[in-house]
């Protein structure tokens, strides 16, 4: 007699983005992101119900440039609560690709479960020719249903590949493979119903982090200041007045002008040095201003996520420096 394998129960948390976008029939650009509900989204994916039992939750329906720390916290709390239910096996978050890496990294640092949590999105709206959303969603649910995806931190599934939340970033404004893993590459691949892992993430994540969002409603303010030739240091001064911490997107290995240096040295808030260069690492010993903090290999927008969480925990400068080595 044929043995029936119980399907996994996967919760899809929808937040909007191009994957839920609607535009002129067939067109790939000029559409409205966050226009289709989670329920409608899953109807577009043939065979999804044979992969898993799906339940949906609409967290918000926005362009991901309008994601806020309040939305992040609500998302993390929803996951932390539902993960306690033994009936729930995993989670998929649908999200716009512009800030997908920031949300994935935030969740990677704040959710408290080993159950698979997978973020996905698409580069083309649901109404485009060859929309990529249905395949990405199918693959994301497949990975979230895989026992092998447990305990690896938050994952991002996009265009056949599985990435770690910490190393993933958006690297093209339009390609279907816009989401990539940079120097760290992918953790694995997904083909139809099969998941293949080749690597595991090294840095601390999920259940082993010290970050707890259960008692906060929003995160402290951190702004990124981008350095370029002749960048006005007044902008940095102004940004610091609006912020609890600053990230510098420096040139090369986190460098900037003497004018920037003189302002940075006077600031009384934590300043993390990152780079406007895609790949590479910022090393503490080589920093131009000794009181600043090295952002390791995090891009500025992800360094901002970690600094906000560190500030929410009232970490001092040496604790923040350590956080940038550990996470
Ligand atoms: N602007 C869109 C968003 O981030 C882009 C996308 O989803 O690809 O919501």
mmCIF file of C-alpha atoms and ligand atoms in Angstrom:
data_model
loop_
_atom_site.group_PDB
_atom_site.id
_atom_site.type_symbol
_atom_site.label_atom_id
_atom_site.label_comp_id
_atom_site.label_asym_id
_atom_site.label_seq_id
_atom_site.Cartn_x
_atom_site.Cartn_y
_atom_site.Cartn_z
ATOM 1 C CA UNK A 1 0.000 0.000 0.000
ATOM 2 C CA UNK A 2 1.270 3.495 -0.859
ATOM 3 C CA UNK A 3 2.495 5.347 2.236
ATOM 4 C CA UNK A 4 1.191 8.905 2.517
ATOM 5 C CA UNK A 5 3.850 11.454 3.465
ATOM 6 C CA UNK A 6 2.423 14.333 5.481
ATOM 7 C CA UNK A 7 2.942 17.642 3.702
ATOM 8 C CA UNK A 8 4.770 20.405 5.551
ATOM 9 C CA UNK A 9 2.805 23.420 6.733
ATOM 10 C CA UNK A 10 4.330 26.636 5.432
ATOM 11 C CA UNK A 11 3.194 30.143 6.332
ATOM 12 C CA UNK A 12 3.590 32.758 3.602
ATOM 13 C CA UNK A 13 3.977 36.271 5.005
ATOM 14 C CA UNK A 14 3.415 38.772 2.220
ATOM 15 C CA UNK A 15 4.810 42.308 2.338
ATOM 16 C CA UNK A 16 4.385 43.538 -1.263
ATOM 17 C CA UNK A 17 7.086 44.371 -3.834
ATOM 18 C CA UNK A 18 7.270 43.585 -7.530
ATOM 19 C CA UNK A 19 6.284 39.973 -6.933
ATOM 20 C CA UNK A 20 2.870 41.420 -5.994
ATOM 21 C CA UNK A 21 3.120 44.105 -8.680
ATOM 22 C CA UNK A 22 0.643 44.876 -11.444
ATOM 23 C CA UNK A 23 1.326 46.790 -14.650
ATOM 24 C CA UNK A 24 0.390 47.023 -18.300
ATOM 25 C CA UNK A 25 -0.080 43.552 -19.778
ATOM 26 C CA UNK A 26 3.278 42.003 -20.692
ATOM 27 C CA UNK A 27 5.370 45.045 -19.645
ATOM 28 C CA UNK A 28 8.405 44.554 -17.391
ATOM 29 C CA UNK A 29 8.779 48.121 -16.058
ATOM 30 C CA UNK A 30 6.509 50.986 -15.014
ATOM 31 C CA UNK A 31 4.194 48.958 -12.770
ATOM 32 C CA UNK A 32 2.721 49.357 -9.284
ATOM 33 C CA UNK A 33 4.455 47.164 -6.667
ATOM 34 C CA UNK A 34 2.433 45.701 -3.792
ATOM 35 C CA UNK A 35 -0.910 45.504 -5.619
ATOM 36 C CA UNK A 36 -1.810 41.793 -5.377
ATOM 37 C CA UNK A 37 -2.796 40.019 -2.146
ATOM 38 C CA UNK A 38 -0.988 36.981 -0.743
ATOM 39 C CA UNK A 39 -3.990 34.802 -1.582
ATOM 40 C CA UNK A 40 -3.980 35.900 -5.243
ATOM 41 C CA UNK A 41 -0.203 35.443 -5.392
ATOM 42 C CA UNK A 42 -0.338 31.762 -4.508
ATOM 43 C CA UNK A 43 -3.076 31.142 -7.098
ATOM 44 C CA UNK A 44 -0.507 32.034 -9.794
ATOM 45 C CA UNK A 45 1.842 29.210 -8.814
ATOM 46 C CA UNK A 46 0.887 25.891 -10.406
ATOM 47 C CA UNK A 47 1.401 22.864 -8.162
ATOM 48 C CA UNK A 48 2.222 24.859 -5.026
ATOM 49 C CA UNK A 49 -0.409 22.972 -3.013
ATOM 50 C CA UNK A 50 1.347 19.695 -3.786
ATOM 51 C CA UNK A 51 4.588 21.008 -2.237
ATOM 52 C CA UNK A 52 3.102 22.130 1.095
ATOM 53 C CA UNK A 53 -0.036 23.097 2.977
ATOM 54 C CA UNK A 54 -0.019 26.858 2.709
ATOM 55 C CA UNK A 55 -1.456 29.504 4.997
ATOM 56 C CA UNK A 56 -1.040 33.187 4.160
ATOM 57 C CA UNK A 57 -0.701 36.383 6.212
ATOM 58 C CA UNK A 58 -0.646 39.836 4.705
ATOM 59 C CA UNK A 59 1.790 41.825 6.846
ATOM 60 C CA UNK A 60 1.658 44.864 4.558
ATOM 61 C CA UNK A 61 1.510 45.477 0.802
ATOM 62 C CA UNK A 62 4.145 48.068 -0.036
ATOM 63 C CA UNK A 63 6.993 48.935 -2.319
ATOM 64 C CA UNK A 64 9.928 47.662 -0.277
ATOM 65 C CA UNK A 65 11.437 51.156 -0.170
ATOM 66 C CA UNK A 66 8.568 51.925 2.242
ATOM 67 C CA UNK A 67 9.461 49.118 4.647
ATOM 68 C CA UNK A 68 10.052 50.470 8.170
ATOM 69 C CA UNK A 69 11.562 49.114 11.369
ATOM 70 C CA UNK A 70 8.006 48.798 12.740
ATOM 71 C CA UNK A 71 7.186 46.400 9.869
ATOM 72 C CA UNK A 72 10.403 44.445 10.518
ATOM 73 C CA UNK A 73 9.501 44.053 14.167
ATOM 74 C CA UNK A 74 5.947 42.971 13.369
ATOM 75 C CA UNK A 75 7.304 40.413 10.873
ATOM 76 C CA UNK A 76 9.825 39.020 13.366
ATOM 77 C CA UNK A 77 7.208 38.836 16.145
ATOM 78 C CA UNK A 78 4.741 37.028 13.864
ATOM 79 C CA UNK A 79 7.423 34.473 12.986
ATOM 80 C CA UNK A 80 8.595 34.067 16.586
ATOM 81 C CA UNK A 81 4.995 33.489 17.755
ATOM 82 C CA UNK A 82 3.947 31.106 14.989
ATOM 83 C CA UNK A 83 7.219 29.148 15.169
ATOM 84 C CA UNK A 84 6.153 27.962 18.645
ATOM 85 C CA UNK A 85 3.276 26.055 17.018
ATOM 86 C CA UNK A 86 4.459 22.464 16.401
ATOM 87 C CA UNK A 87 2.068 22.275 13.398
ATOM 88 C CA UNK A 88 4.039 24.983 11.556
ATOM 89 C CA UNK A 89 7.123 23.768 9.680
ATOM 90 C CA UNK A 90 8.514 26.852 7.970
ATOM 91 C CA UNK A 91 8.015 30.376 6.640
ATOM 92 C CA UNK A 92 8.266 32.194 3.328
ATOM 93 C CA UNK A 93 8.325 35.979 3.151
ATOM 94 C CA UNK A 94 7.487 37.673 -0.139
ATOM 95 C CA UNK A 95 9.226 41.041 -0.406
ATOM 96 C CA UNK A 96 10.349 43.725 -2.843
ATOM 97 C CA UNK A 97 13.906 43.213 -4.026
ATOM 98 C CA UNK A 98 15.140 46.774 -3.333
ATOM 99 C CA UNK A 99 15.473 46.269 0.422
ATOM 100 C CA UNK A 100 15.048 42.491 0.597
ATOM 101 C CA UNK A 101 18.619 42.064 1.859
ATOM 102 C CA UNK A 102 18.026 44.432 4.779
ATOM 103 C CA UNK A 103 14.849 42.663 5.891
ATOM 104 C CA UNK A 104 16.503 39.249 5.508
ATOM 105 C CA UNK A 105 19.508 40.349 7.592
ATOM 106 C CA UNK A 106 17.274 41.948 10.258
ATOM 107 C CA UNK A 107 15.280 38.694 10.567
ATOM 108 C CA UNK A 108 18.503 36.670 10.580
ATOM 109 C CA UNK A 109 19.540 38.574 13.702
ATOM 110 C CA UNK A 110 16.203 38.649 15.513
ATOM 111 C CA UNK A 111 14.078 35.575 14.898
ATOM 112 C CA UNK A 112 14.273 32.834 17.465
ATOM 113 C CA UNK A 113 13.646 29.603 15.611
ATOM 114 C CA UNK A 114 15.587 26.915 13.769
ATOM 115 C CA UNK A 115 12.640 26.324 11.429
ATOM 116 C CA UNK A 116 13.359 27.365 7.834
ATOM 117 C CA UNK A 117 12.651 31.023 7.057
ATOM 118 C CA UNK A 118 13.006 31.935 3.388
ATOM 119 C CA UNK A 119 12.687 35.352 1.761
ATOM 120 C CA UNK A 120 11.894 35.735 -1.926
ATOM 121 C CA UNK A 121 10.659 38.276 -4.457
ATOM 122 C CA UNK A 122 10.792 38.893 -8.173
ATOM 123 C CA UNK A 123 12.243 41.271 -10.711
ATOM 124 C CA UNK A 124 9.179 41.318 -12.958
ATOM 125 C CA UNK A 125 5.603 42.126 -11.937
ATOM 126 C CA UNK A 126 2.950 39.423 -11.993
ATOM 127 C CA UNK A 127 1.573 40.832 -15.270
ATOM 128 C CA UNK A 128 4.897 40.778 -17.208
ATOM 129 C CA UNK A 129 5.896 38.347 -19.948
ATOM 130 C CA UNK A 130 7.802 35.520 -18.234
ATOM 131 C CA UNK A 131 7.107 36.841 -14.744
ATOM 132 C CA UNK A 132 9.691 35.302 -12.378
ATOM 133 C CA UNK A 133 7.556 35.544 -9.218
ATOM 134 C CA UNK A 134 5.730 32.203 -9.518
ATOM 135 C CA UNK A 135 8.958 30.180 -9.994
ATOM 136 C CA UNK A 136 10.716 32.039 -7.168
ATOM 137 C CA UNK A 137 7.751 31.480 -4.844
ATOM 138 C CA UNK A 138 7.543 27.794 -5.773
ATOM 139 C CA UNK A 139 11.256 27.372 -5.068
ATOM 140 C CA UNK A 140 11.050 29.343 -1.818
ATOM 141 C CA UNK A 141 8.234 27.093 -0.539
ATOM 142 C CA UNK A 142 10.248 24.041 -1.625
ATOM 143 C CA UNK A 143 13.259 25.207 0.396
ATOM 144 C CA UNK A 144 11.115 26.177 3.405
ATOM 145 C CA UNK A 145 9.695 22.626 3.335
ATOM 146 C CA UNK A 146 13.134 21.025 3.333
ATOM 147 C CA UNK A 147 14.548 19.568 6.565
ATOM 148 C CA UNK A 148 18.009 20.555 5.292
ATOM 149 C CA UNK A 149 17.085 24.238 5.380
ATOM 150 C CA UNK A 150 16.594 24.170 9.166
ATOM 151 C CA UNK A 151 19.182 25.820 11.409
ATOM 152 C CA UNK A 152 20.923 27.713 8.605
ATOM 153 C CA UNK A 153 19.604 31.149 9.511
ATOM 154 C CA UNK A 154 17.337 33.161 7.252
ATOM 155 C CA UNK A 155 17.698 32.138 3.621
ATOM 156 C CA UNK A 156 16.953 33.989 0.400
ATOM 157 C CA UNK A 157 15.788 31.977 -2.594
ATOM 158 C CA UNK A 158 15.977 33.665 -5.967
ATOM 159 C CA UNK A 159 16.365 32.389 -9.548
ATOM 160 C CA UNK A 160 17.294 28.797 -8.612
ATOM 161 C CA UNK A 161 19.815 29.713 -5.926
ATOM 162 C CA UNK A 162 19.765 29.720 -2.129
ATOM 163 C CA UNK A 163 21.665 32.496 -0.336
ATOM 164 C CA UNK A 164 22.494 33.308 3.284
ATOM 165 C CA UNK A 165 20.745 36.464 4.538
ATOM 166 C CA UNK A 166 24.034 38.027 5.667
ATOM 167 C CA UNK A 167 25.797 37.843 2.316
ATOM 168 C CA UNK A 168 22.948 38.359 -0.140
ATOM 169 C CA UNK A 169 22.531 41.648 -1.984
ATOM 170 C CA UNK A 170 20.828 43.214 -4.964
ATOM 171 C CA UNK A 171 23.444 43.640 -7.664
ATOM 172 C CA UNK A 172 21.491 44.656 -10.770
ATOM 173 C CA UNK A 173 18.611 47.063 -11.301
ATOM 174 C CA UNK A 174 16.814 44.787 -13.782
ATOM 175 C CA UNK A 175 18.298 41.304 -14.328
ATOM 176 C CA UNK A 176 16.337 38.213 -13.287
ATOM 177 C CA UNK A 177 19.463 37.198 -11.347
ATOM 178 C CA UNK A 178 19.659 40.574 -9.584
ATOM 179 C CA UNK A 179 19.907 38.934 -6.174
ATOM 180 C CA UNK A 180 23.351 37.453 -5.617
ATOM 181 C CA UNK A 181 25.791 36.350 -2.921
ATOM 182 C CA UNK A 182 28.830 38.450 -3.893
ATOM 183 C CA UNK A 183 32.180 37.010 -2.823
ATOM 184 C CA UNK A 184 30.436 34.458 -0.579
ATOM 185 C CA UNK A 185 28.401 32.967 -3.418
ATOM 186 C CA UNK A 186 25.336 30.793 -2.854
ATOM 187 C CA UNK A 187 24.674 28.195 -0.158
ATOM 188 C CA UNK A 188 22.952 25.876 -2.579
ATOM 189 C CA UNK A 189 20.525 25.449 -5.435
ATOM 190 C CA UNK A 190 16.941 24.309 -5.918
ATOM 191 C CA UNK A 191 15.725 22.329 -8.911
ATOM 192 C CA UNK A 192 12.022 21.494 -9.152
ATOM 193 C CA UNK A 193 11.190 19.811 -5.843
ATOM 194 C CA UNK A 194 14.804 19.158 -4.807
ATOM 195 C CA UNK A 195 17.083 21.202 -2.600
ATOM 196 C CA UNK A 196 20.891 20.905 -2.687
ATOM 197 C CA UNK A 197 23.092 22.625 -0.094
ATOM 198 C CA UNK A 198 26.875 22.966 -0.515
ATOM 199 C CA UNK A 199 27.786 25.550 2.157
ATOM 200 C CA UNK A 200 26.662 26.740 5.585
ATOM 201 C CA UNK A 201 26.750 30.302 6.979
ATOM 202 C CA UNK A 202 29.583 30.963 9.453
ATOM 203 C CA UNK A 203 28.392 34.007 11.410
ATOM 204 C CA UNK A 204 26.033 33.951 14.407
ATOM 205 C CA UNK A 205 22.318 34.038 13.546
ATOM 206 C CA UNK A 206 18.739 33.499 14.817
ATOM 207 C CA UNK A 207 18.665 31.492 18.083
ATOM 208 C CA UNK A 208 22.309 32.255 18.876
ATOM 209 C CA UNK A 209 22.139 36.072 18.694
ATOM 210 C CA UNK A 210 21.632 38.376 21.680
ATOM 211 C CA UNK A 211 19.006 40.550 19.952
ATOM 212 C CA UNK A 212 15.483 40.507 21.342
ATOM 213 C CA UNK A 213 12.744 42.513 19.651
ATOM 214 C CA UNK A 214 9.918 41.346 21.877
ATOM 215 C CA UNK A 215 9.832 44.603 23.865
ATOM 216 C CA UNK A 216 10.627 47.271 21.279
ATOM 217 C CA UNK A 217 8.375 48.939 18.704
ATOM 218 C CA UNK A 218 10.944 50.610 16.479
ATOM 219 C CA UNK A 219 14.709 50.844 16.023
ATOM 220 C CA UNK A 220 17.024 53.805 16.709
ATOM 221 C CA UNK A 221 17.825 56.042 13.729
ATOM 222 C CA UNK A 222 20.913 55.323 11.663
ATOM 223 C CA UNK A 223 21.679 57.108 8.404
ATOM 224 C CA UNK A 224 24.198 56.287 5.693
ATOM 225 C CA UNK A 225 26.425 59.086 4.380
ATOM 226 C CA UNK A 226 27.986 58.388 0.999
ATOM 227 C CA UNK A 227 31.445 59.773 0.270
ATOM 228 C CA UNK A 228 32.395 60.971 -3.227
ATOM 229 C CA UNK A 229 34.914 63.506 -4.529
ATOM 230 C CA UNK A 230 34.124 66.915 -3.011
ATOM 231 C CA UNK A 231 31.275 65.442 -0.880
ATOM 232 C CA UNK A 232 30.087 68.288 1.353
ATOM 233 C CA UNK A 233 31.067 67.506 4.967
ATOM 234 C CA UNK A 234 28.129 69.689 6.026
ATOM 235 C CA UNK A 235 25.868 66.842 4.919
ATOM 236 C CA UNK A 236 27.597 64.530 7.379
ATOM 237 C CA UNK A 237 27.267 67.088 10.141
ATOM 238 C CA UNK A 238 23.552 67.469 9.376
ATOM 239 C CA UNK A 239 22.945 63.692 9.115
ATOM 240 C CA UNK A 240 24.581 63.226 12.522
ATOM 241 C CA UNK A 241 22.079 65.685 14.073
ATOM 242 C CA UNK A 242 19.214 63.480 12.840
ATOM 243 C CA UNK A 243 20.770 60.173 13.835
ATOM 244 C CA UNK A 244 21.694 57.949 16.754
ATOM 245 C CA UNK A 245 24.488 56.437 14.682
ATOM 246 C CA UNK A 246 26.094 56.972 11.267
ATOM 247 C CA UNK A 247 27.373 54.624 8.588
ATOM 248 C CA UNK A 248 29.962 56.005 6.195
ATOM 249 C CA UNK A 249 29.905 54.498 2.711
ATOM 250 C CA UNK A 250 33.560 55.301 2.186
ATOM 251 C CA UNK A 251 35.667 55.034 -0.951
ATOM 252 C CA UNK A 252 37.865 51.938 -1.387
ATOM 253 C CA UNK A 253 38.667 50.323 1.953
ATOM 254 C CA UNK A 254 36.466 52.836 3.830
ATOM 255 C CA UNK A 255 38.329 56.081 3.089
ATOM 256 C CA UNK A 256 37.255 59.719 2.794
ATOM 257 C CA UNK A 257 38.626 63.265 2.643
ATOM 258 C CA UNK A 258 40.446 65.186 5.383
ATOM 259 C CA UNK A 259 37.325 67.398 5.632
ATOM 260 C CA UNK A 260 35.157 64.358 6.364
ATOM 261 C CA UNK A 261 37.758 63.162 8.854
ATOM 262 C CA UNK A 262 37.652 66.410 10.832
ATOM 263 C CA UNK A 263 33.848 66.179 11.194
ATOM 264 C CA UNK A 264 33.883 62.459 12.063
ATOM 265 C CA UNK A 265 36.426 63.082 14.812
ATOM 266 C CA UNK A 266 34.063 65.538 16.487
ATOM 267 C CA UNK A 267 30.932 63.335 16.365
ATOM 268 C CA UNK A 268 29.661 61.937 19.630
ATOM 269 C CA UNK A 269 27.588 59.122 18.157
ATOM 270 C CA UNK A 270 28.901 55.755 16.909
ATOM 271 C CA UNK A 271 30.280 55.890 13.354
ATOM 272 C CA UNK A 272 30.664 52.642 11.396
ATOM 273 C CA UNK A 273 32.923 52.582 8.361
ATOM 274 C CA UNK A 274 31.708 50.607 5.395
ATOM 275 C CA UNK A 275 32.520 50.892 1.706
ATOM 276 C CA UNK A 276 30.768 51.973 -1.450
ATOM 277 C CA UNK A 277 32.735 49.174 -3.184
ATOM 278 C CA UNK A 278 30.711 45.964 -3.641
ATOM 279 C CA UNK A 279 33.162 43.353 -2.383
ATOM 280 C CA UNK A 280 35.790 43.442 0.313
ATOM 281 C CA UNK A 281 36.377 43.973 3.989
ATOM 282 C CA UNK A 282 37.015 46.954 6.284
ATOM 283 C CA UNK A 283 39.598 46.107 8.930
ATOM 284 C CA UNK A 284 39.712 47.878 12.312
ATOM 285 C CA UNK A 285 43.512 48.312 12.364
ATOM 286 C CA UNK A 286 43.428 50.258 9.094
ATOM 287 C CA UNK A 287 40.734 52.800 9.983
ATOM 288 C CA UNK A 288 41.539 56.487 9.335
ATOM 289 C CA UNK A 289 39.755 57.615 12.552
ATOM 290 C CA UNK A 290 40.534 55.335 15.459
ATOM 291 C CA UNK A 291 37.260 55.909 17.306
ATOM 292 C CA UNK A 292 35.203 54.613 14.367
ATOM 293 C CA UNK A 293 34.019 51.016 13.997
ATOM 294 C CA UNK A 294 34.955 48.685 11.126
ATOM 295 C CA UNK A 295 31.924 47.385 9.231
ATOM 296 C CA UNK A 296 33.664 44.109 8.280
ATOM 297 C CA UNK A 297 32.317 43.079 4.856
ATOM 298 C CA UNK A 298 28.769 44.356 5.393
ATOM 299 C CA UNK A 299 27.542 46.831 2.776
ATOM 300 C CA UNK A 300 26.402 50.200 4.241
ATOM 301 C CA UNK A 301 22.684 49.326 4.254
ATOM 302 C CA UNK A 302 23.328 46.111 6.194
ATOM 303 C CA UNK A 303 25.806 47.762 8.554
ATOM 304 C CA UNK A 304 22.906 50.136 9.341
ATOM 305 C CA UNK A 305 20.684 47.181 10.350
ATOM 306 C CA UNK A 306 23.300 45.821 12.756
ATOM 307 C CA UNK A 307 24.130 49.242 14.226
ATOM 308 C CA UNK A 308 20.411 49.925 14.832
ATOM 309 C CA UNK A 309 20.049 46.623 16.694
ATOM 310 C CA UNK A 310 23.243 47.284 18.680
ATOM 311 C CA UNK A 311 21.969 50.752 19.662
ATOM 312 C CA UNK A 312 18.586 49.296 20.635
ATOM 313 C CA UNK A 313 20.518 47.140 23.092
ATOM 314 C CA UNK A 314 22.442 50.169 24.397
ATOM 315 C CA UNK A 315 25.781 48.650 23.438
ATOM 316 C CA UNK A 316 28.888 50.791 24.043
ATOM 317 C CA UNK A 317 31.568 51.302 21.376
ATOM 318 C CA UNK A 318 33.626 48.249 22.289
ATOM 319 C CA UNK A 319 30.490 46.054 22.340
ATOM 320 C CA UNK A 320 29.461 47.438 18.935
ATOM 321 C CA UNK A 321 32.956 46.702 17.564
ATOM 322 C CA UNK A 322 32.587 43.145 18.780
ATOM 323 C CA UNK A 323 29.083 42.850 17.279
ATOM 324 C CA UNK A 324 30.532 43.726 13.872
ATOM 325 C CA UNK A 325 32.977 40.811 14.223
ATOM 326 C CA UNK A 326 30.402 38.303 15.472
ATOM 327 C CA UNK A 327 27.370 39.028 13.278
HETATM 328 N N1 LIG B 1 10.622 48.590 -6.044
HETATM 329 C C1 LIG B 1 10.340 47.178 -5.919
HETATM 330 C C2 LIG B 1 10.368 46.843 -4.438
HETATM 331 O O1 LIG B 1 11.417 46.743 -3.883
HETATM 332 C C3 LIG B 1 11.342 46.389 -6.681
HETATM 333 C C4 LIG B 1 11.186 44.896 -6.616
HETATM 334 O O2 LIG B 1 10.442 44.321 -5.846
HETATM 335 O O3 LIG B 1 11.885 44.212 -7.405
HETATM 336 O O4 LIG B 1 9.327 46.710 -3.827
#
